[in-house]
Tab-separated table of C-alpha atoms and ligand atoms in Angstrom:
chain	number	residue	atom	x	y	z
A	30	UNK	CA	20.789	16.993	-17.075
A	31	UNK	CA	19.484	20.321	-15.052
A	32	UNK	CA	21.762	19.797	-11.865
A	33	UNK	CA	24.033	22.153	-9.582
A	34	UNK	CA	26.384	19.705	-8.280
A	35	UNK	CA	28.613	16.882	-9.726
A	36	UNK	CA	25.802	14.080	-8.054
A	37	UNK	CA	28.729	11.044	-8.520
A	38	UNK	CA	30.629	13.661	-5.591
A	39	UNK	CA	28.277	14.916	-3.575
A	40	UNK	CA	26.062	11.173	-3.211
A	41	UNK	CA	29.785	9.367	-2.468
A	42	UNK	CA	30.073	12.507	0.249
A	43	UNK	CA	26.813	11.806	1.311
A	44	UNK	CA	26.981	7.995	1.723
A	45	UNK	CA	28.424	7.769	5.312
A	46	UNK	CA	27.004	10.547	6.835
A	47	UNK	CA	23.952	8.541	6.177
A	48	UNK	CA	25.182	4.692	6.962
A	49	UNK	CA	26.715	6.728	10.602
A	50	UNK	CA	22.776	8.596	10.376
A	51	UNK	CA	21.474	5.968	10.597
A	52	UNK	CA	22.968	3.755	12.780
A	53	UNK	CA	22.272	5.594	15.378
A	54	UNK	CA	19.092	7.262	14.705
A	55	UNK	CA	16.895	4.653	12.577
A	56	UNK	CA	13.257	3.611	14.261
A	57	UNK	CA	13.054	-0.204	15.587
A	58	UNK	CA	10.787	-1.194	13.398
A	59	UNK	CA	9.414	-5.034	13.228
A	60	UNK	CA	10.859	-5.730	9.981
A	61	UNK	CA	14.209	-4.305	10.327
A	62	UNK	CA	14.779	-6.781	12.976
A	63	UNK	CA	16.014	-9.535	10.269
A	64	UNK	CA	16.823	-9.426	7.237
A	65	UNK	CA	15.109	-12.887	6.393
A	66	UNK	CA	13.877	-11.999	2.497
A	67	UNK	CA	9.898	-12.873	3.541
A	68	UNK	CA	9.730	-10.539	6.249
A	69	UNK	CA	11.421	-7.731	3.736
A	70	UNK	CA	9.243	-8.460	1.453
A	71	UNK	CA	6.170	-8.788	3.033
A	72	UNK	CA	7.218	-5.590	5.511
A	73	UNK	CA	7.943	-3.347	1.299
A	74	UNK	CA	4.481	-4.478	-0.019
A	75	UNK	CA	2.790	-3.364	2.477
A	76	UNK	CA	4.118	-0.222	3.492
A	77	UNK	CA	3.445	0.819	-0.430
A	78	UNK	CA	0.939	3.619	-0.212
A	79	UNK	CA	0.444	2.834	3.658
A	80	UNK	CA	1.717	4.098	6.769
A	81	UNK	CA	4.169	2.329	8.719
A	82	UNK	CA	1.746	2.455	12.144
A	83	UNK	CA	-1.130	1.487	10.046
A	84	UNK	CA	0.847	-1.547	8.657
A	85	UNK	CA	2.598	-2.896	12.284
A	86	UNK	CA	-0.568	-4.347	13.298
A	87	UNK	CA	-1.161	-5.971	10.126
A	88	UNK	CA	2.740	-7.460	9.256
A	89	UNK	CA	2.491	-9.041	12.671
A	90	UNK	CA	-0.883	-10.734	12.035
A	91	UNK	CA	-0.045	-11.850	8.752
A	92	UNK	CA	2.842	-13.395	9.648
A	93	UNK	CA	1.329	-15.475	12.403
A	94	UNK	CA	-0.898	-16.555	10.148
A	95	UNK	CA	1.611	-17.412	7.814
A	96	UNK	CA	4.446	-17.679	9.093
A	97	UNK	CA	6.094	-18.915	6.351
A	98	UNK	CA	5.949	-18.805	1.968
A	99	UNK	CA	4.940	-22.344	1.849
A	100	UNK	CA	2.103	-21.851	3.834
A	101	UNK	CA	1.227	-18.041	2.231
A	102	UNK	CA	1.615	-19.738	-1.423
A	103	UNK	CA	-1.399	-22.560	0.401
A	104	UNK	CA	-3.391	-19.806	2.002
A	105	UNK	CA	-7.250	-20.060	0.995
A	106	UNK	CA	-8.135	-17.058	-1.573
A	107	UNK	CA	-11.228	-15.660	1.686
A	108	UNK	CA	-8.618	-16.234	4.963
A	109	UNK	CA	-5.876	-14.178	2.443
A	110	UNK	CA	-8.205	-11.007	1.620
A	111	UNK	CA	-9.341	-11.496	5.849
A	112	UNK	CA	-6.273	-10.742	6.532
A	113	UNK	CA	-5.605	-7.788	4.095
A	114	UNK	CA	-8.802	-6.295	5.543
A	115	UNK	CA	-8.557	-2.263	5.591
A	116	UNK	CA	-5.302	-2.102	4.530
A	117	UNK	CA	-6.314	-1.403	0.611
A	118	UNK	CA	-4.884	-2.070	-3.033
A	119	UNK	CA	-5.862	-5.422	-2.446
A	120	UNK	CA	-3.693	-6.455	-5.921
A	121	UNK	CA	-1.034	-6.209	-3.522
A	122	UNK	CA	-1.719	-9.429	-1.693
A	123	UNK	CA	-2.799	-11.549	-4.643
A	124	UNK	CA	0.357	-10.840	-6.286
A	125	UNK	CA	1.922	-11.797	-2.891
A	126	UNK	CA	0.108	-15.206	-3.378
A	127	UNK	CA	1.523	-15.191	-6.842
A	128	UNK	CA	4.897	-14.978	-6.023
A	129	UNK	CA	4.639	-17.390	-3.220
A	130	UNK	CA	3.679	-19.989	-5.562
A	131	UNK	CA	6.780	-18.958	-8.208
A	132	UNK	CA	8.955	-19.520	-5.138
A	133	UNK	CA	7.589	-22.762	-4.158
A	134	UNK	CA	7.556	-24.100	-7.879
A	135	UNK	CA	10.532	-22.501	-9.407
A	136	UNK	CA	13.168	-21.852	-6.635
A	137	UNK	CA	12.751	-25.366	-4.896
A	138	UNK	CA	10.185	-22.809	-1.901
A	139	UNK	CA	13.887	-20.887	-1.030
A	140	UNK	CA	13.489	-17.281	-1.898
A	141	UNK	CA	16.164	-16.427	-4.647
A	142	UNK	CA	18.874	-14.380	-5.015
A	143	UNK	CA	19.429	-12.047	-7.820
A	144	UNK	CA	18.184	-9.428	-8.752
A	145	UNK	CA	16.502	-10.123	-12.344
A	146	UNK	CA	15.351	-13.675	-10.628
A	147	UNK	CA	13.577	-11.743	-7.581
A	148	UNK	CA	12.057	-8.950	-10.066
A	149	UNK	CA	10.644	-11.671	-11.860
A	150	UNK	CA	8.345	-12.432	-9.143
A	151	UNK	CA	4.292	-11.675	-9.300
A	152	UNK	CA	3.593	-7.965	-7.817
A	153	UNK	CA	7.568	-7.375	-7.187
A	154	UNK	CA	9.137	-3.886	-9.378
A	155	UNK	CA	11.919	-1.843	-9.654
A	156	UNK	CA	11.492	-1.039	-5.883
A	157	UNK	CA	10.468	-3.631	-3.806
A	158	UNK	CA	13.090	-6.010	-5.940
A	159	UNK	CA	16.432	-3.253	-5.415
A	160	UNK	CA	15.310	-3.778	-1.799
A	161	UNK	CA	15.399	-6.892	-0.748
A	162	UNK	CA	17.790	-7.027	-3.483
A	163	UNK	CA	20.000	-4.306	-1.316
A	164	UNK	CA	18.398	-5.985	2.431
A	165	UNK	CA	18.761	-9.374	2.171
A	166	UNK	CA	21.509	-10.201	0.219
A	167	UNK	CA	23.788	-7.175	-0.168
A	168	UNK	CA	23.627	-6.690	-3.574
A	169	UNK	CA	24.580	-3.605	-5.127
A	170	UNK	CA	20.532	-2.542	-6.597
A	171	UNK	CA	19.304	0.648	-5.039
A	172	UNK	CA	15.647	0.602	-4.234
A	173	UNK	CA	13.797	4.461	-5.566
A	174	UNK	CA	10.800	5.060	-3.951
A	175	UNK	CA	8.967	8.870	-3.830
A	176	UNK	CA	11.696	9.143	0.164
A	177	UNK	CA	14.575	8.530	-1.597
A	178	UNK	CA	13.705	10.712	-5.135
A	179	UNK	CA	13.071	13.772	-2.494
A	180	UNK	CA	16.395	13.184	-1.259
A	181	UNK	CA	18.273	12.488	-3.964
A	182	UNK	CA	16.402	15.680	-6.073
A	183	UNK	CA	17.075	18.013	-2.914
A	184	UNK	CA	20.800	16.917	-2.799
A	185	UNK	CA	21.231	17.659	-6.193
A	186	UNK	CA	18.783	20.350	-7.684
A	187	UNK	CA	18.117	17.535	-9.650
A	188	UNK	CA	14.497	19.728	-11.508
A	189	UNK	CA	13.524	16.931	-13.935
A	190	UNK	CA	10.677	15.478	-13.790
A	191	UNK	CA	9.950	12.507	-10.802
A	192	UNK	CA	7.012	10.917	-13.018
A	193	UNK	CA	8.972	10.271	-16.013
A	194	UNK	CA	10.007	6.725	-16.125
A	195	UNK	CA	13.654	7.609	-17.886
A	196	UNK	CA	14.637	10.448	-15.170
A	197	UNK	CA	14.032	7.533	-12.597
A	198	UNK	CA	15.755	5.035	-14.259
A	199	UNK	CA	18.343	7.450	-14.603
A	200	UNK	CA	18.754	8.139	-11.168
A	201	UNK	CA	18.339	4.911	-11.011
A	202	UNK	CA	20.880	3.894	-12.402
A	203	UNK	CA	23.504	7.051	-10.455
A	204	UNK	CA	23.078	5.514	-7.685
A	205	UNK	CA	23.647	2.106	-8.146
A	206	UNK	CA	27.179	3.235	-9.372
A	207	UNK	CA	27.493	4.187	-6.365
A	208	UNK	CA	26.155	1.383	-4.399
A	209	UNK	CA	28.393	-0.674	-6.346
A	210	UNK	CA	31.509	1.739	-4.713
A	211	UNK	CA	29.650	1.140	-1.112
A	212	UNK	CA	31.723	-1.452	1.226
A	213	UNK	CA	30.111	-4.548	1.239
A	214	UNK	CA	27.875	-5.289	4.281
A	215	UNK	CA	26.210	-2.231	3.662
A	216	UNK	CA	24.449	-1.970	1.236
A	217	UNK	CA	20.735	-2.656	2.053
A	218	UNK	CA	21.838	-0.430	5.437
A	219	UNK	CA	22.665	2.773	2.863
A	220	UNK	CA	18.388	1.778	1.352
A	221	UNK	CA	17.344	1.662	5.169
A	222	UNK	CA	18.882	5.014	5.440
A	223	UNK	CA	17.994	6.702	2.319
A	224	UNK	CA	14.752	5.745	2.947
A	225	UNK	CA	14.431	6.910	6.668
A	226	UNK	CA	16.543	10.256	5.884
A	227	UNK	CA	12.837	10.598	3.322
A	228	UNK	CA	10.615	9.040	5.552
A	229	UNK	CA	11.974	11.078	8.705
A	230	UNK	CA	13.729	14.450	8.173
A	231	UNK	CA	13.312	15.279	4.720
A	232	UNK	CA	9.677	14.591	4.714
A	233	UNK	CA	7.201	13.823	2.077
A	234	UNK	CA	4.735	16.878	3.766
A	235	UNK	CA	5.620	20.326	5.085
A	236	UNK	CA	9.260	21.558	5.957
A	237	UNK	CA	12.286	18.886	6.021
A	238	UNK	CA	13.859	19.376	9.445
A	239	UNK	CA	17.290	20.769	8.035
A	240	UNK	CA	18.831	20.894	10.984
A	241	UNK	CA	18.989	17.356	12.166
A	242	UNK	CA	20.297	16.259	8.974
A	243	UNK	CA	23.127	14.349	8.146
A	244	UNK	CA	23.243	15.834	4.715
A	245	UNK	CA	22.791	18.992	5.620
A	246	UNK	CA	26.527	20.659	4.611
A	247	UNK	CA	25.895	18.710	1.383
A	248	UNK	CA	22.259	19.563	0.335
A	249	UNK	CA	22.301	21.656	-2.355
A	250	UNK	CA	18.683	22.932	-2.186
A	251	UNK	CA	19.292	23.932	1.796
A	252	UNK	CA	22.205	26.347	-0.064
A	253	UNK	CA	19.766	27.579	-2.512
A	254	UNK	CA	16.813	28.077	-0.399
A	255	UNK	CA	14.685	26.187	-2.980
A	256	UNK	CA	13.797	22.923	-0.491
A	257	UNK	CA	9.939	23.233	-1.483
A	258	UNK	CA	10.760	22.801	-5.286
A	259	UNK	CA	11.893	19.946	-5.666
A	260	UNK	CA	10.783	16.920	-6.364
A	261	UNK	CA	9.162	18.446	-9.234
A	262	UNK	CA	6.562	16.489	-10.116
A	263	UNK	CA	3.837	15.843	-12.872
A	264	UNK	CA	0.387	18.074	-12.151
A	265	UNK	CA	-2.563	15.012	-10.316
A	266	UNK	CA	-5.060	14.497	-12.452
A	267	UNK	CA	-8.147	15.230	-10.560
A	268	UNK	CA	-9.797	11.996	-9.183
A	269	UNK	CA	-13.200	10.801	-10.391
A	270	UNK	CA	-16.113	10.967	-8.552
A	271	UNK	CA	-18.742	8.223	-8.978
A	272	UNK	CA	-22.615	7.423	-6.961
A	273	UNK	CA	-23.952	4.470	-5.474
A	274	UNK	CA	-26.714	3.588	-3.139
A	275	UNK	CA	-25.544	0.455	-1.130
A	276	UNK	CA	-27.733	-1.597	0.983
A	277	UNK	CA	-27.794	-3.085	4.317
A	278	UNK	CA	-30.081	-5.251	3.875
A	279	UNK	CA	-30.999	-6.839	7.718
A	280	UNK	CA	-32.810	-10.227	8.191
A	281	UNK	CA	-32.604	-11.256	11.846
A	282	UNK	CA	-29.524	-11.180	12.930
A	283	UNK	CA	-28.190	-11.754	9.485
A	284	UNK	CA	-27.044	-8.726	6.613
A	285	UNK	CA	-26.365	-9.711	2.565
A	286	UNK	CA	-23.178	-9.801	1.191
A	287	UNK	CA	-22.541	-10.664	-2.805
A	288	UNK	CA	-19.190	-11.498	-4.525
A	289	UNK	CA	-17.160	-8.907	-6.634
A	290	UNK	CA	-16.530	-9.966	-9.709
A	291	UNK	CA	-13.050	-11.155	-10.567
A	292	UNK	CA	-11.092	-8.063	-12.120
A	293	UNK	CA	-11.213	-4.882	-11.710
A	294	UNK	CA	-11.775	-3.146	-8.614
A	295	UNK	CA	-11.287	-4.564	-5.309
A	296	UNK	CA	-11.936	-7.588	-7.064
A	297	UNK	CA	-13.094	-10.888	-5.762
A	298	UNK	CA	-13.460	-9.646	-2.290
A	299	UNK	CA	-17.141	-9.915	-0.844
A	300	UNK	CA	-19.719	-6.665	-0.596
A	301	UNK	CA	-22.788	-4.901	0.493
A	302	UNK	CA	-25.483	-4.770	-2.965
A	303	UNK	CA	-25.819	-0.963	-4.065
A	304	UNK	CA	-27.296	0.857	-7.511
A	305	UNK	CA	-25.725	3.256	-9.343
A	306	UNK	CA	-26.582	7.162	-8.355
A	307	UNK	CA	-27.789	8.235	-4.620
A	308	UNK	CA	-31.593	7.094	-3.881
A	309	UNK	CA	-33.553	9.227	-1.167
A	310	UNK	CA	-34.972	6.663	1.090
A	311	UNK	CA	-38.828	5.444	-0.371
A	312	UNK	CA	-36.603	5.242	-3.848
A	313	UNK	CA	-34.473	3.295	-1.989
A	314	UNK	CA	-36.667	0.642	-1.018
A	315	UNK	CA	-38.970	0.893	-4.562
A	316	UNK	CA	-36.493	0.531	-6.514
A	317	UNK	CA	-35.036	-3.234	-5.222
A	318	UNK	CA	-38.265	-4.930	-6.021
A	319	UNK	CA	-36.940	-7.336	-8.085
A	320	UNK	CA	-34.101	-8.328	-5.819
A	321	UNK	CA	-37.437	-10.129	-3.453
A	322	UNK	CA	-36.340	-9.764	0.070
A	323	UNK	CA	-39.762	-9.239	1.054
A	324	UNK	CA	-40.706	-6.021	3.180
A	325	UNK	CA	-38.605	-3.505	3.779
A	326	UNK	CA	-38.646	-1.291	7.090
A	327	UNK	CA	-36.223	1.456	6.718
A	328	UNK	CA	-33.666	2.232	9.462
A	329	UNK	CA	-31.444	4.515	8.934
A	330	UNK	CA	-30.006	6.256	6.267
A	331	UNK	CA	-26.591	9.016	5.977
A	332	UNK	CA	-24.056	9.325	3.588
A	333	UNK	CA	-20.606	8.529	3.311
A	334	UNK	CA	-17.724	8.912	0.848
A	335	UNK	CA	-14.470	6.660	0.094
A	336	UNK	CA	-11.465	8.245	-2.092
A	337	UNK	CA	-9.649	5.447	-3.770
A	338	UNK	CA	-6.391	7.381	-5.800
A	339	UNK	CA	-7.621	7.750	-8.611
A	340	UNK	CA	-11.999	7.772	-8.102
A	341	UNK	CA	-14.351	8.876	-4.833
A	342	UNK	CA	-17.508	6.955	-3.624
A	343	UNK	CA	-20.244	8.850	-2.727
A	344	UNK	CA	-22.366	7.102	-1.073
A	345	UNK	CA	-26.173	6.519	0.691
A	346	UNK	CA	-26.067	3.542	2.346
A	347	UNK	CA	-29.731	2.234	3.440
A	348	UNK	CA	-30.007	0.064	5.874
A	349	UNK	CA	-33.256	-1.564	6.036
A	350	UNK	CA	-34.847	-4.144	7.846
A	351	UNK	CA	-36.180	-7.640	5.473
A	352	UNK	CA	-37.845	-9.921	5.465
A	353	UNK	CA	-36.931	-12.893	2.882
A	354	UNK	CA	-32.913	-13.921	2.122
A	355	UNK	CA	-33.319	-14.573	-1.712
A	356	UNK	CA	-30.302	-17.102	-2.241
A	357	UNK	CA	-28.857	-14.399	-4.553
A	358	UNK	CA	-27.316	-13.035	-1.289
A	359	UNK	CA	-24.856	-14.402	1.216
A	360	UNK	CA	-26.324	-13.729	4.765
A	361	UNK	CA	-23.762	-13.804	7.398
A	362	UNK	CA	-23.976	-12.800	10.441
A	363	UNK	CA	-21.991	-9.380	12.067
A	364	UNK	CA	-19.149	-12.291	13.662
A	365	UNK	CA	-18.857	-13.894	10.523
A	366	UNK	CA	-18.541	-10.623	9.811
A	367	UNK	CA	-15.573	-9.513	11.663
A	368	UNK	CA	-13.648	-12.908	11.260
A	369	UNK	CA	-14.266	-14.154	8.092
A	370	UNK	CA	-15.645	-11.997	5.344
A	371	UNK	CA	-13.428	-10.117	3.387
A	372	UNK	CA	-14.936	-6.072	3.619
A	373	UNK	CA	-13.310	-3.152	1.856
A	374	UNK	CA	-12.975	-0.007	3.740
A	375	UNK	CA	-15.078	1.700	1.456
A	376	UNK	CA	-18.454	-1.103	2.261
A	377	UNK	CA	-17.700	-1.681	5.931
A	378	UNK	CA	-17.810	1.991	6.351
A	379	UNK	CA	-21.786	2.030	5.562
A	380	UNK	CA	-22.128	-0.346	7.733
A	381	UNK	CA	-23.643	1.104	11.382
A	382	UNK	CA	-21.924	0.527	14.457
A	383	UNK	CA	-25.097	-1.734	15.217
A	384	UNK	CA	-23.740	-4.345	13.093
A	385	UNK	CA	-19.938	-3.816	13.858
A	386	UNK	CA	-20.010	-3.771	17.155
A	387	UNK	CA	-23.625	-5.512	18.773
A	388	UNK	CA	-22.114	-5.796	22.157
B	420	LIG	FE1	16.875	17.812	2.483
B	420	LIG	FE2	17.085	19.645	4.250
B	420	LIG	FE3	18.623	16.995	4.393
B	420	LIG	FE4	18.154	18.818	2.265
B	420	LIG	S1	18.784	19.282	4.118
B	420	LIG	S2	18.037	16.467	1.793
B	420	LIG	S3	16.621	19.083	1.661
B	420	LIG	S4	16.500	17.370	4.879
């Protein structure tokens, strides 16, 4: 291991400092007000790839609609997708429901209490299993995410590549030993303290706020003035670009939507009709003759871009007034679009204001 410090000793000394700092500085977040497994689990899943401020309204709305695991397990697919609409990474919601159904059938409706049983639920990996195990059940199981890796590698000047599964496993094992030595009743707080430190002090973007860091006197990277070198990551692959012409087909007040396939990107959600490639106005009209939507009048044409993790969609959004409503599409009102139809952000950004905000 390429580290200049004794990791166990450094970490052992850091634990009480982080616990005290967390007690005095933690943010008041809705999912920290209790340690109910359903709440902690839901928040951890929502917070993956999503900012805290963006998650707050979703978390409140989700719990208002589905207050317990039983309600989640029985929820209609379209209702679930609507509750998740705009959060992205929709497989998270599908897995949440699958896991809720597992809790109902395999665990009699009670959230399991052991790391192995929690880890076996759908959509729960090492990180989430560690978070729920430690926060809800005080188990000595760390939750190692990007925030924790940043603090860890800087604290110890650990120059191994954190994208390597074996390195992450080793860091997790090292932390597990530290957790096992941490007094009972404080393991969940340690998990939260590590996450909080990485999110608010040893921040992911820009310079860390070392002057207010509780472990600044222990931090090897700060001592060596090499903070920006950690964590070591693999070079990111560039995103693939895909081009589409997306149609907003409006007949009276209704617009055409269709269901996406049950597998692949945005599986099972609604979408606007679209064709591969980008078209100019007349070509866009000519190329949908087979859809039999009747005469088309062009209202607007504009460019939109949506970025997924690995793909960029470059779209030409074509708003057409049409005269027929063929059955190949589902025709929905603006009100249905707002309240019932889960249309992912990639398509929602193509809609003109007149449809998203008819008033
Ligand atoms: Fe991060 Fe600075 Fe704290 Fe080190 S001292 S853990 S670099 S915030």
